[in-house]
PDB file of C-alpha atoms in Angstrom:
ATOM      1  CA  UNK A  29     -41.982  19.771 -21.506  1.00  0.00           C
ATOM      2  CA  UNK A  30     -39.590  17.695 -19.384  1.00  0.00           C
ATOM      3  CA  UNK A  31     -39.908  17.026 -15.680  1.00  0.00           C
ATOM      4  CA  UNK A  32     -36.771  16.992 -13.546  1.00  0.00           C
ATOM      5  CA  UNK A  33     -34.648  13.916 -14.222  1.00  0.00           C
ATOM      6  CA  UNK A  34     -33.227  12.146 -11.163  1.00  0.00           C
ATOM      7  CA  UNK A  35     -30.016  11.067 -12.923  1.00  0.00           C
ATOM      8  CA  UNK A  36     -29.376  14.594 -14.162  1.00  0.00           C
ATOM      9  CA  UNK A  37     -29.637  16.015 -10.647  1.00  0.00           C
ATOM     10  CA  UNK A  38     -27.357  13.284  -9.266  1.00  0.00           C
ATOM     11  CA  UNK A  39     -24.676  13.794 -11.940  1.00  0.00           C
ATOM     12  CA  UNK A  40     -24.699  17.566 -11.393  1.00  0.00           C
ATOM     13  CA  UNK A  41     -24.265  16.947  -7.661  1.00  0.00           C
ATOM     14  CA  UNK A  42     -21.360  14.576  -8.338  1.00  0.00           C
ATOM     15  CA  UNK A  43     -19.636  17.313 -10.367  1.00  0.00           C
ATOM     16  CA  UNK A  44     -20.454  20.099  -7.905  1.00  0.00           C
ATOM     17  CA  UNK A  45     -16.909  20.327  -6.509  1.00  0.00           C
ATOM     18  CA  UNK A  46     -15.557  21.517  -9.873  1.00  0.00           C
ATOM     19  CA  UNK A  47     -13.026  18.655 -10.031  1.00  0.00           C
ATOM     20  CA  UNK A  48     -12.696  16.038 -12.794  1.00  0.00           C
ATOM     21  CA  UNK A  49     -14.604  12.764 -12.320  1.00  0.00           C
ATOM     22  CA  UNK A  50     -14.534   9.888 -14.782  1.00  0.00           C
ATOM     23  CA  UNK A  51     -17.722   8.218 -16.003  1.00  0.00           C
ATOM     24  CA  UNK A  52     -17.017   4.878 -14.301  1.00  0.00           C
ATOM     25  CA  UNK A  53     -16.453   6.458 -10.881  1.00  0.00           C
ATOM     26  CA  UNK A  54     -19.594   8.610 -11.222  1.00  0.00           C
ATOM     27  CA  UNK A  55     -21.621   5.585 -12.344  1.00  0.00           C
ATOM     28  CA  UNK A  56     -20.407   3.429  -9.438  1.00  0.00           C
ATOM     29  CA  UNK A  57     -21.133   6.211  -6.949  1.00  0.00           C
ATOM     30  CA  UNK A  58     -24.660   6.795  -8.287  1.00  0.00           C
ATOM     31  CA  UNK A  59     -25.457   3.133  -9.079  1.00  0.00           C
ATOM     32  CA  UNK A  60     -26.050   3.886 -12.772  1.00  0.00           C
ATOM     33  CA  UNK A  61     -24.233   2.667 -15.886  1.00  0.00           C
ATOM     34  CA  UNK A  62     -21.354   4.532 -17.524  1.00  0.00           C
ATOM     35  CA  UNK A  63     -23.601   4.857 -20.581  1.00  0.00           C
ATOM     36  CA  UNK A  64     -26.266   6.563 -18.461  1.00  0.00           C
ATOM     37  CA  UNK A  65     -23.617   8.985 -17.177  1.00  0.00           C
ATOM     38  CA  UNK A  66     -22.527   9.788 -20.746  1.00  0.00           C
ATOM     39  CA  UNK A  67     -26.136  10.341 -21.876  1.00  0.00           C
ATOM     40  CA  UNK A  68     -26.722  12.679 -18.935  1.00  0.00           C
ATOM     41  CA  UNK A  69     -23.552  14.640 -19.733  1.00  0.00           C
ATOM     42  CA  UNK A  70     -24.719  14.983 -23.347  1.00  0.00           C
ATOM     43  CA  UNK A  71     -28.139  16.122 -22.128  1.00  0.00           C
ATOM     44  CA  UNK A  72     -26.543  18.837 -19.999  1.00  0.00           C
ATOM     45  CA  UNK A  73     -24.444  19.952 -22.961  1.00  0.00           C
ATOM     46  CA  UNK A  74     -27.597  20.154 -25.122  1.00  0.00           C
ATOM     47  CA  UNK A  75     -28.973  22.636 -22.580  1.00  0.00           C
ATOM     48  CA  UNK A  76     -25.900  24.800 -23.000  1.00  0.00           C
ATOM     49  CA  UNK A  77     -24.135  23.748 -19.784  1.00  0.00           C
ATOM     50  CA  UNK A  78     -20.360  24.057 -20.245  1.00  0.00           C
ATOM     51  CA  UNK A  79     -18.661  20.746 -19.336  1.00  0.00           C
ATOM     52  CA  UNK A  80     -14.967  20.105 -19.853  1.00  0.00           C
ATOM     53  CA  UNK A  81     -14.157  16.525 -20.900  1.00  0.00           C
ATOM     54  CA  UNK A  82     -10.533  15.332 -20.755  1.00  0.00           C
ATOM     55  CA  UNK A  83      -9.512  11.824 -21.740  1.00  0.00           C
ATOM     56  CA  UNK A  84      -8.114   9.966 -18.750  1.00  0.00           C
ATOM     57  CA  UNK A  85      -9.479  12.543 -16.277  1.00  0.00           C
ATOM     58  CA  UNK A  86     -13.222  12.637 -16.942  1.00  0.00           C
ATOM     59  CA  UNK A  87     -15.736  15.450 -16.764  1.00  0.00           C
ATOM     60  CA  UNK A  88     -15.769  18.768 -14.913  1.00  0.00           C
ATOM     61  CA  UNK A  89     -18.236  21.640 -14.779  1.00  0.00           C
ATOM     62  CA  UNK A  90     -16.698  24.773 -16.264  1.00  0.00           C
ATOM     63  CA  UNK A  91     -18.898  26.905 -13.995  1.00  0.00           C
ATOM     64  CA  UNK A  92     -20.704  25.998 -10.738  1.00  0.00           C
ATOM     65  CA  UNK A  93     -24.245  24.673 -11.197  1.00  0.00           C
ATOM     66  CA  UNK A  94     -26.805  24.194  -8.427  1.00  0.00           C
ATOM     67  CA  UNK A  95     -30.174  22.847  -9.539  1.00  0.00           C
ATOM     68  CA  UNK A  96     -33.567  23.686  -8.091  1.00  0.00           C
ATOM     69  CA  UNK A  97     -34.847  21.341  -5.395  1.00  0.00           C
ATOM     70  CA  UNK A  98     -38.481  21.343  -4.261  1.00  0.00           C
ATOM     71  CA  UNK A  99     -37.685  19.765  -0.883  1.00  0.00           C
ATOM     72  CA  UNK A 100     -35.058  22.417  -0.076  1.00  0.00           C
ATOM     73  CA  UNK A 101     -37.360  25.264  -1.119  1.00  0.00           C
ATOM     74  CA  UNK A 102     -40.182  23.981   1.091  1.00  0.00           C
ATOM     75  CA  UNK A 103     -37.796  23.491   4.029  1.00  0.00           C
ATOM     76  CA  UNK A 104     -36.500  27.047   3.716  1.00  0.00           C
ATOM     77  CA  UNK A 105     -40.033  28.376   3.316  1.00  0.00           C
ATOM     78  CA  UNK A 106     -41.384  26.321   6.216  1.00  0.00           C
ATOM     79  CA  UNK A 107     -44.485  25.433   4.208  1.00  0.00           C
ATOM     80  CA  UNK A 108     -45.612  22.611   1.939  1.00  0.00           C
ATOM     81  CA  UNK A 109     -46.680  24.832  -0.965  1.00  0.00           C
ATOM     82  CA  UNK A 110     -47.773  22.851  -4.068  1.00  0.00           C
ATOM     83  CA  UNK A 111     -44.729  23.213  -6.294  1.00  0.00           C
ATOM     84  CA  UNK A 112     -43.624  21.651  -9.595  1.00  0.00           C
ATOM     85  CA  UNK A 113     -40.164  21.925 -11.127  1.00  0.00           C
ATOM     86  CA  UNK A 114     -39.416  21.261 -14.801  1.00  0.00           C
ATOM     87  CA  UNK A 115     -36.074  20.588 -16.412  1.00  0.00           C
ATOM     88  CA  UNK A 116     -37.246  22.362 -19.559  1.00  0.00           C
ATOM     89  CA  UNK A 117     -40.595  23.914 -20.459  1.00  0.00           C
ATOM     90  CA  UNK A 118     -41.925  26.346 -23.024  1.00  0.00           C
ATOM     91  CA  UNK A 119     -43.178  28.806 -20.396  1.00  0.00           C
ATOM     92  CA  UNK A 120     -44.044  28.443 -16.702  1.00  0.00           C
ATOM     93  CA  UNK A 121     -46.922  30.903 -17.178  1.00  0.00           C
ATOM     94  CA  UNK A 122     -48.331  28.903 -20.087  1.00  0.00           C
ATOM     95  CA  UNK A 123     -48.169  25.704 -18.034  1.00  0.00           C
ATOM     96  CA  UNK A 124     -50.215  27.139 -15.165  1.00  0.00           C
ATOM     97  CA  UNK A 125     -52.712  28.783 -17.518  1.00  0.00           C
ATOM     98  CA  UNK A 126     -53.255  25.364 -19.113  1.00  0.00           C
ATOM     99  CA  UNK A 127     -54.155  23.585 -15.880  1.00  0.00           C
ATOM    100  CA  UNK A 128     -57.792  22.382 -15.879  1.00  0.00           C
ATOM    101  CA  UNK A 129     -58.518  23.512 -12.299  1.00  0.00           C
ATOM    102  CA  UNK A 130     -57.440  26.953 -11.116  1.00  0.00           C
ATOM    103  CA  UNK A 131     -59.040  27.242  -7.690  1.00  0.00           C
ATOM    104  CA  UNK A 132     -55.936  26.628  -5.553  1.00  0.00           C
ATOM    105  CA  UNK A 133     -52.447  28.036  -5.152  1.00  0.00           C
ATOM    106  CA  UNK A 134     -49.833  26.415  -7.404  1.00  0.00           C
ATOM    107  CA  UNK A 135     -46.182  27.277  -8.107  1.00  0.00           C
ATOM    108  CA  UNK A 136     -44.185  26.262 -11.178  1.00  0.00           C
ATOM    109  CA  UNK A 137     -40.411  26.597 -11.672  1.00  0.00           C
ATOM    110  CA  UNK A 138     -38.131  25.635 -14.537  1.00  0.00           C
ATOM    111  CA  UNK A 139     -34.414  25.236 -15.107  1.00  0.00           C
ATOM    112  CA  UNK A 140     -34.960  26.441 -18.664  1.00  0.00           C
ATOM    113  CA  UNK A 141     -37.735  28.054 -20.693  1.00  0.00           C
ATOM    114  CA  UNK A 142     -37.730  27.666 -24.462  1.00  0.00           C
ATOM    115  CA  UNK A 143     -40.405  30.340 -25.007  1.00  0.00           C
ATOM    116  CA  UNK A 144     -40.051  32.604 -21.973  1.00  0.00           C
ATOM    117  CA  UNK A 145     -42.164  35.741 -22.303  1.00  0.00           C
ATOM    118  CA  UNK A 146     -41.920  39.327 -21.182  1.00  0.00           C
ATOM    119  CA  UNK A 147     -44.461  42.103 -21.604  1.00  0.00           C
ATOM    120  CA  UNK A 148     -45.671  43.205 -25.040  1.00  0.00           C
ATOM    121  CA  UNK A 149     -44.708  39.881 -26.616  1.00  0.00           C
ATOM    122  CA  UNK A 150     -40.993  40.268 -25.887  1.00  0.00           C
ATOM    123  CA  UNK A 151     -38.764  37.226 -25.277  1.00  0.00           C
ATOM    124  CA  UNK A 152     -37.376  36.577 -21.788  1.00  0.00           C
ATOM    125  CA  UNK A 153     -33.904  35.034 -22.019  1.00  0.00           C
ATOM    126  CA  UNK A 154     -33.959  31.778 -20.013  1.00  0.00           C
ATOM    127  CA  UNK A 155     -30.601  29.911 -20.046  1.00  0.00           C
ATOM    128  CA  UNK A 156     -30.493  26.568 -18.237  1.00  0.00           C
ATOM    129  CA  UNK A 157     -29.824  26.501 -14.510  1.00  0.00           C
ATOM    130  CA  UNK A 158     -28.734  30.126 -14.160  1.00  0.00           C
ATOM    131  CA  UNK A 159     -31.743  32.274 -13.304  1.00  0.00           C
ATOM    132  CA  UNK A 160     -35.119  32.023 -11.592  1.00  0.00           C
ATOM    133  CA  UNK A 161     -38.071  31.312 -13.889  1.00  0.00           C
ATOM    134  CA  UNK A 162     -41.052  31.326 -11.570  1.00  0.00           C
ATOM    135  CA  UNK A 163     -44.840  31.366 -11.942  1.00  0.00           C
ATOM    136  CA  UNK A 164     -47.533  31.351  -9.277  1.00  0.00           C
ATOM    137  CA  UNK A 165     -51.218  30.620  -9.831  1.00  0.00           C
ATOM    138  CA  UNK A 166     -53.109  32.671  -7.249  1.00  0.00           C
ATOM    139  CA  UNK A 167     -56.927  32.568  -6.951  1.00  0.00           C
ATOM    140  CA  UNK A 168     -58.785  35.709  -5.834  1.00  0.00           C
ATOM    141  CA  UNK A 169     -62.302  36.238  -4.564  1.00  0.00           C
ATOM    142  CA  UNK A 170     -62.392  39.555  -6.385  1.00  0.00           C
ATOM    143  CA  UNK A 171     -63.678  41.078  -9.581  1.00  0.00           C
ATOM    144  CA  UNK A 172     -61.090  41.252 -12.389  1.00  0.00           C
ATOM    145  CA  UNK A 173     -61.331  45.057 -12.293  1.00  0.00           C
ATOM    146  CA  UNK A 174     -59.860  44.998  -8.762  1.00  0.00           C
ATOM    147  CA  UNK A 175     -56.644  43.236  -9.811  1.00  0.00           C
ATOM    148  CA  UNK A 176     -54.950  46.081 -11.674  1.00  0.00           C
ATOM    149  CA  UNK A 177     -52.454  46.470  -8.819  1.00  0.00           C
ATOM    150  CA  UNK A 178     -51.141  42.880  -8.818  1.00  0.00           C
ATOM    151  CA  UNK A 179     -48.192  43.768 -11.076  1.00  0.00           C
ATOM    152  CA  UNK A 180     -47.068  46.548  -8.751  1.00  0.00           C
ATOM    153  CA  UNK A 181     -47.483  44.364  -5.635  1.00  0.00           C
ATOM    154  CA  UNK A 182     -45.414  41.662  -7.349  1.00  0.00           C
ATOM    155  CA  UNK A 183     -42.698  44.120  -8.374  1.00  0.00           C
ATOM    156  CA  UNK A 184     -42.450  45.380  -4.796  1.00  0.00           C
ATOM    157  CA  UNK A 185     -42.188  41.793  -3.472  1.00  0.00           C
ATOM    158  CA  UNK A 186     -39.385  41.051  -5.963  1.00  0.00           C
ATOM    159  CA  UNK A 187     -37.471  44.244  -5.062  1.00  0.00           C
ATOM    160  CA  UNK A 188     -37.914  43.554  -1.347  1.00  0.00           C
ATOM    161  CA  UNK A 189     -36.550  40.020  -1.853  1.00  0.00           C
ATOM    162  CA  UNK A 190     -33.530  41.213  -3.845  1.00  0.00           C
ATOM    163  CA  UNK A 191     -32.789  43.886  -1.247  1.00  0.00           C
ATOM    164  CA  UNK A 192     -32.325  41.043   1.261  1.00  0.00           C
ATOM    165  CA  UNK A 193     -29.284  39.968  -0.800  1.00  0.00           C
ATOM    166  CA  UNK A 194     -27.875  43.450  -1.493  1.00  0.00           C
ATOM    167  CA  UNK A 195     -29.244  47.003  -1.113  1.00  0.00           C
ATOM    168  CA  UNK A 196     -30.198  49.254  -4.003  1.00  0.00           C
ATOM    169  CA  UNK A 197     -33.008  47.569  -5.968  1.00  0.00           C
ATOM    170  CA  UNK A 198     -35.880  49.736  -7.240  1.00  0.00           C
ATOM    171  CA  UNK A 199     -39.142  49.136  -9.086  1.00  0.00           C
ATOM    172  CA  UNK A 200     -39.674  50.734 -12.480  1.00  0.00           C
ATOM    173  CA  UNK A 201     -43.432  50.985 -12.865  1.00  0.00           C
ATOM    174  CA  UNK A 202     -45.259  48.790 -13.388  1.00  0.00           C
ATOM    175  CA  UNK A 203     -43.344  45.539 -13.545  1.00  0.00           C
ATOM    176  CA  UNK A 204     -39.553  45.849 -13.865  1.00  0.00           C
ATOM    177  CA  UNK A 205     -36.908  45.816 -11.150  1.00  0.00           C
ATOM    178  CA  UNK A 206     -33.626  47.671 -11.671  1.00  0.00           C
ATOM    179  CA  UNK A 207     -30.291  47.963  -9.912  1.00  0.00           C
ATOM    180  CA  UNK A 208     -29.067  51.466 -10.700  1.00  0.00           C
ATOM    181  CA  UNK A 209     -29.817  51.678 -14.432  1.00  0.00           C
ATOM    182  CA  UNK A 210     -29.640  47.950 -15.221  1.00  0.00           C
ATOM    183  CA  UNK A 211     -32.606  45.592 -15.338  1.00  0.00           C
ATOM    184  CA  UNK A 212     -32.478  42.479 -13.174  1.00  0.00           C
ATOM    185  CA  UNK A 213     -36.077  41.239 -13.004  1.00  0.00           C
ATOM    186  CA  UNK A 214     -39.519  41.567 -14.500  1.00  0.00           C
ATOM    187  CA  UNK A 215     -42.996  40.175 -14.018  1.00  0.00           C
ATOM    188  CA  UNK A 216     -45.798  39.203 -16.368  1.00  0.00           C
ATOM    189  CA  UNK A 217     -49.316  39.017 -14.918  1.00  0.00           C
ATOM    190  CA  UNK A 218     -52.100  37.179 -16.739  1.00  0.00           C
ATOM    191  CA  UNK A 219     -55.558  37.536 -15.163  1.00  0.00           C
ATOM    192  CA  UNK A 220     -58.664  35.590 -16.109  1.00  0.00           C
ATOM    193  CA  UNK A 221     -62.211  35.583 -14.756  1.00  0.00           C
ATOM    194  CA  UNK A 222     -64.059  32.382 -13.893  1.00  0.00           C
ATOM    195  CA  UNK A 223     -67.735  31.891 -14.727  1.00  0.00           C
ATOM    196  CA  UNK A 224     -68.804  31.843 -11.049  1.00  0.00           C
ATOM    197  CA  UNK A 225     -67.485  35.356 -10.383  1.00  0.00           C
ATOM    198  CA  UNK A 226     -64.084  34.521  -8.893  1.00  0.00           C
ATOM    199  CA  UNK A 227     -60.879  35.036 -10.841  1.00  0.00           C
ATOM    200  CA  UNK A 228     -57.234  34.051 -10.781  1.00  0.00           C
ATOM    201  CA  UNK A 229     -53.879  35.550 -11.675  1.00  0.00           C
ATOM    202  CA  UNK A 230     -50.898  33.731 -13.151  1.00  0.00           C
ATOM    203  CA  UNK A 231     -47.946  35.699 -11.829  1.00  0.00           C
ATOM    204  CA  UNK A 232     -44.746  35.130 -13.774  1.00  0.00           C
ATOM    205  CA  UNK A 233     -41.418  36.386 -12.427  1.00  0.00           C
ATOM    206  CA  UNK A 234     -38.001  36.229 -14.056  1.00  0.00           C
ATOM    207  CA  UNK A 235     -34.921  37.136 -12.002  1.00  0.00           C
ATOM    208  CA  UNK A 236     -31.349  37.162 -13.326  1.00  0.00           C
ATOM    209  CA  UNK A 237     -29.603  35.238 -10.564  1.00  0.00           C
ATOM    210  CA  UNK A 238     -26.306  33.790 -11.824  1.00  0.00           C
ATOM    211  CA  UNK A 239     -26.206  34.821 -15.491  1.00  0.00           C
ATOM    212  CA  UNK A 240     -23.018  36.682 -16.407  1.00  0.00           C
ATOM    213  CA  UNK A 241     -23.452  37.046 -20.171  1.00  0.00           C
ATOM    214  CA  UNK A 242     -26.387  36.745 -22.550  1.00  0.00           C
ATOM    215  CA  UNK A 243     -26.922  37.316 -26.237  1.00  0.00           C
ATOM    216  CA  UNK A 244     -29.866  39.157 -27.767  1.00  0.00           C
ATOM    217  CA  UNK A 245     -30.617  41.367 -24.756  1.00  0.00           C
ATOM    218  CA  UNK A 246     -30.891  44.891 -26.143  1.00  0.00           C
ATOM    219  CA  UNK A 247     -30.996  46.869 -22.872  1.00  0.00           C
ATOM    220  CA  UNK A 248     -28.528  47.177 -19.971  1.00  0.00           C
ATOM    221  CA  UNK A 249     -28.954  44.231 -17.580  1.00  0.00           C
ATOM    222  CA  UNK A 250     -27.328  42.741 -14.522  1.00  0.00           C
ATOM    223  CA  UNK A 251     -27.639  39.752 -12.180  1.00  0.00           C
ATOM    224  CA  UNK A 252     -27.375  39.049  -8.462  1.00  0.00           C
ATOM    225  CA  UNK A 253     -24.121  37.230  -9.098  1.00  0.00           C
ATOM    226  CA  UNK A 254     -22.634  40.265 -10.848  1.00  0.00           C
ATOM    227  CA  UNK A 255     -23.747  42.552  -8.037  1.00  0.00           C
ATOM    228  CA  UNK A 256     -22.720  40.389  -5.063  1.00  0.00           C
ATOM    229  CA  UNK A 257     -19.708  38.683  -6.646  1.00  0.00           C
ATOM    230  CA  UNK A 258     -20.858  35.218  -5.570  1.00  0.00           C
ATOM    231  CA  UNK A 259     -23.033  32.350  -6.766  1.00  0.00           C
ATOM    232  CA  UNK A 260     -26.650  32.602  -5.664  1.00  0.00           C
ATOM    233  CA  UNK A 261     -28.541  29.579  -4.328  1.00  0.00           C
ATOM    234  CA  UNK A 262     -31.711  29.808  -6.425  1.00  0.00           C
ATOM    235  CA  UNK A 263     -33.531  27.602  -3.916  1.00  0.00           C
ATOM    236  CA  UNK A 264     -32.974  30.257  -1.250  1.00  0.00           C
ATOM    237  CA  UNK A 265     -33.918  33.017  -3.705  1.00  0.00           C
ATOM    238  CA  UNK A 266     -37.146  31.198  -4.574  1.00  0.00           C
ATOM    239  CA  UNK A 267     -38.056  30.532  -0.921  1.00  0.00           C
ATOM    240  CA  UNK A 268     -37.516  34.185   0.025  1.00  0.00           C
ATOM    241  CA  UNK A 269     -39.522  35.388  -2.987  1.00  0.00           C
ATOM    242  CA  UNK A 270     -42.387  33.007  -2.193  1.00  0.00           C
ATOM    243  CA  UNK A 271     -42.485  34.113   1.437  1.00  0.00           C
ATOM    244  CA  UNK A 272     -42.649  37.809   0.519  1.00  0.00           C
ATOM    245  CA  UNK A 273     -44.980  37.411  -2.455  1.00  0.00           C
ATOM    246  CA  UNK A 274     -47.560  35.204  -0.747  1.00  0.00           C
ATOM    247  CA  UNK A 275     -47.702  37.492   2.297  1.00  0.00           C
ATOM    248  CA  UNK A 276     -48.154  40.543   0.057  1.00  0.00           C
ATOM    249  CA  UNK A 277     -50.790  38.897  -2.143  1.00  0.00           C
ATOM    250  CA  UNK A 278     -52.743  37.928   0.965  1.00  0.00           C
ATOM    251  CA  UNK A 279     -52.611  41.541   2.187  1.00  0.00           C
ATOM    252  CA  UNK A 280     -53.595  42.849  -1.258  1.00  0.00           C
ATOM    253  CA  UNK A 281     -56.534  40.449  -1.502  1.00  0.00           C
ATOM    254  CA  UNK A 282     -57.939  41.861   1.763  1.00  0.00           C
ATOM    255  CA  UNK A 283     -56.876  45.512   1.781  1.00  0.00           C
ATOM    256  CA  UNK A 284     -56.096  46.413  -1.827  1.00  0.00           C
ATOM    257  CA  UNK A 285     -53.194  48.683  -2.821  1.00  0.00           C
ATOM    258  CA  UNK A 286     -53.324  51.207   0.024  1.00  0.00           C
ATOM    259  CA  UNK A 287     -50.933  49.307   2.416  1.00  0.00           C
ATOM    260  CA  UNK A 288     -48.267  49.267  -0.313  1.00  0.00           C
ATOM    261  CA  UNK A 289     -48.131  52.991  -1.051  1.00  0.00           C
ATOM    262  CA  UNK A 290     -45.337  53.796   1.420  1.00  0.00           C
ATOM    263  CA  UNK A 291     -43.192  50.920   0.033  1.00  0.00           C
ATOM    264  CA  UNK A 292     -43.897  52.181  -3.466  1.00  0.00           C
ATOM    265  CA  UNK A 293     -42.731  55.693  -2.592  1.00  0.00           C
ATOM    266  CA  UNK A 294     -39.454  54.278  -1.213  1.00  0.00           C
ATOM    267  CA  UNK A 295     -38.767  51.892  -4.105  1.00  0.00           C
ATOM    268  CA  UNK A 296     -40.026  53.883  -7.114  1.00  0.00           C
ATOM    269  CA  UNK A 297     -37.042  54.208  -9.470  1.00  0.00           C
ATOM    270  CA  UNK A 298     -38.620  57.144 -11.342  1.00  0.00           C
ATOM    271  CA  UNK A 299     -39.181  59.459  -8.359  1.00  0.00           C
ATOM    272  CA  UNK A 300     -37.769  62.913  -9.137  1.00  0.00           C
ATOM    273  CA  UNK A 301     -36.957  62.040 -12.766  1.00  0.00           C
ATOM    274  CA  UNK A 302     -38.336  63.609 -15.931  1.00  0.00           C
ATOM    275  CA  UNK A 303     -40.605  61.194 -17.812  1.00  0.00           C
ATOM    276  CA  UNK A 304     -42.537  61.235 -21.074  1.00  0.00           C
ATOM    277  CA  UNK A 305     -46.007  59.695 -21.209  1.00  0.00           C
ATOM    278  CA  UNK A 306     -47.222  58.523 -24.620  1.00  0.00           C
ATOM    279  CA  UNK A 307     -51.027  58.365 -24.856  1.00  0.00           C
ATOM    280  CA  UNK A 308     -52.097  57.578 -28.406  1.00  0.00           C
ATOM    281  CA  UNK A 309     -50.820  60.472 -30.481  1.00  0.00           C
ATOM    282  CA  UNK A 310     -50.481  62.684 -27.408  1.00  0.00           C
ATOM    283  CA  UNK A 311     -47.144  63.196 -25.624  1.00  0.00           C
ATOM    284  CA  UNK A 312     -47.065  64.499 -22.036  1.00  0.00           C
ATOM    285  CA  UNK A 313     -43.705  65.466 -20.506  1.00  0.00           C
TER     286      UNK A 313
END
């Protein structure tokens, strides 16, 4: 687990224009040593960030890279939500589940997950600095049995957020978001009861924002960058998601699933399609 490193963020910012910058010039500009610049470049490379190094010219990012920034997210959101950002972490969901106190809202983001999880024990591909790896700890004054709809509410909030960037996103029940027939996002909800009767949900969301290619993904997938043809500011994506998700969770905590039924009818990707339901050894078409 590594918290965000100030030098790493500064060096990425110095290289943001895509031009070549030598280590001495970067070091002088950032008031750090040339050795510190080199170590930071090597750290970025270890995360899989493509950096071109040319003797006599310096370093250049092969592809644009914009890191997450808690201050920017809170400014865009207009709220001082408790928010932690990690440079690298095993899983944002695991981090929130491991917190000793779970009675207040908490958000965790990461540039990279080393053990990102999907449903049914699947791996969620989490390359550094490209996508949104997001988890929200949300306490409820409800019985655990009343939280079965949280996954659907989350999926609708994700689809609604993505539709603000481009039209055409649908929810595939209960937790995946698709653009046409390609997956772009998913959520993983982990609910736990507290001894005093309250409970909490750790709501994990993964959204393919700027990823163009990935290995080991066995189903058709896409990203916002592929769809829109431009780099996505993940800070803006996170702020919009937080705004929609928190509003919807508040509504769900008071009114349950009923206010979301009309949205669900509009955004259900399976409406009008033939489906097969597997229930034990029984198959229902």
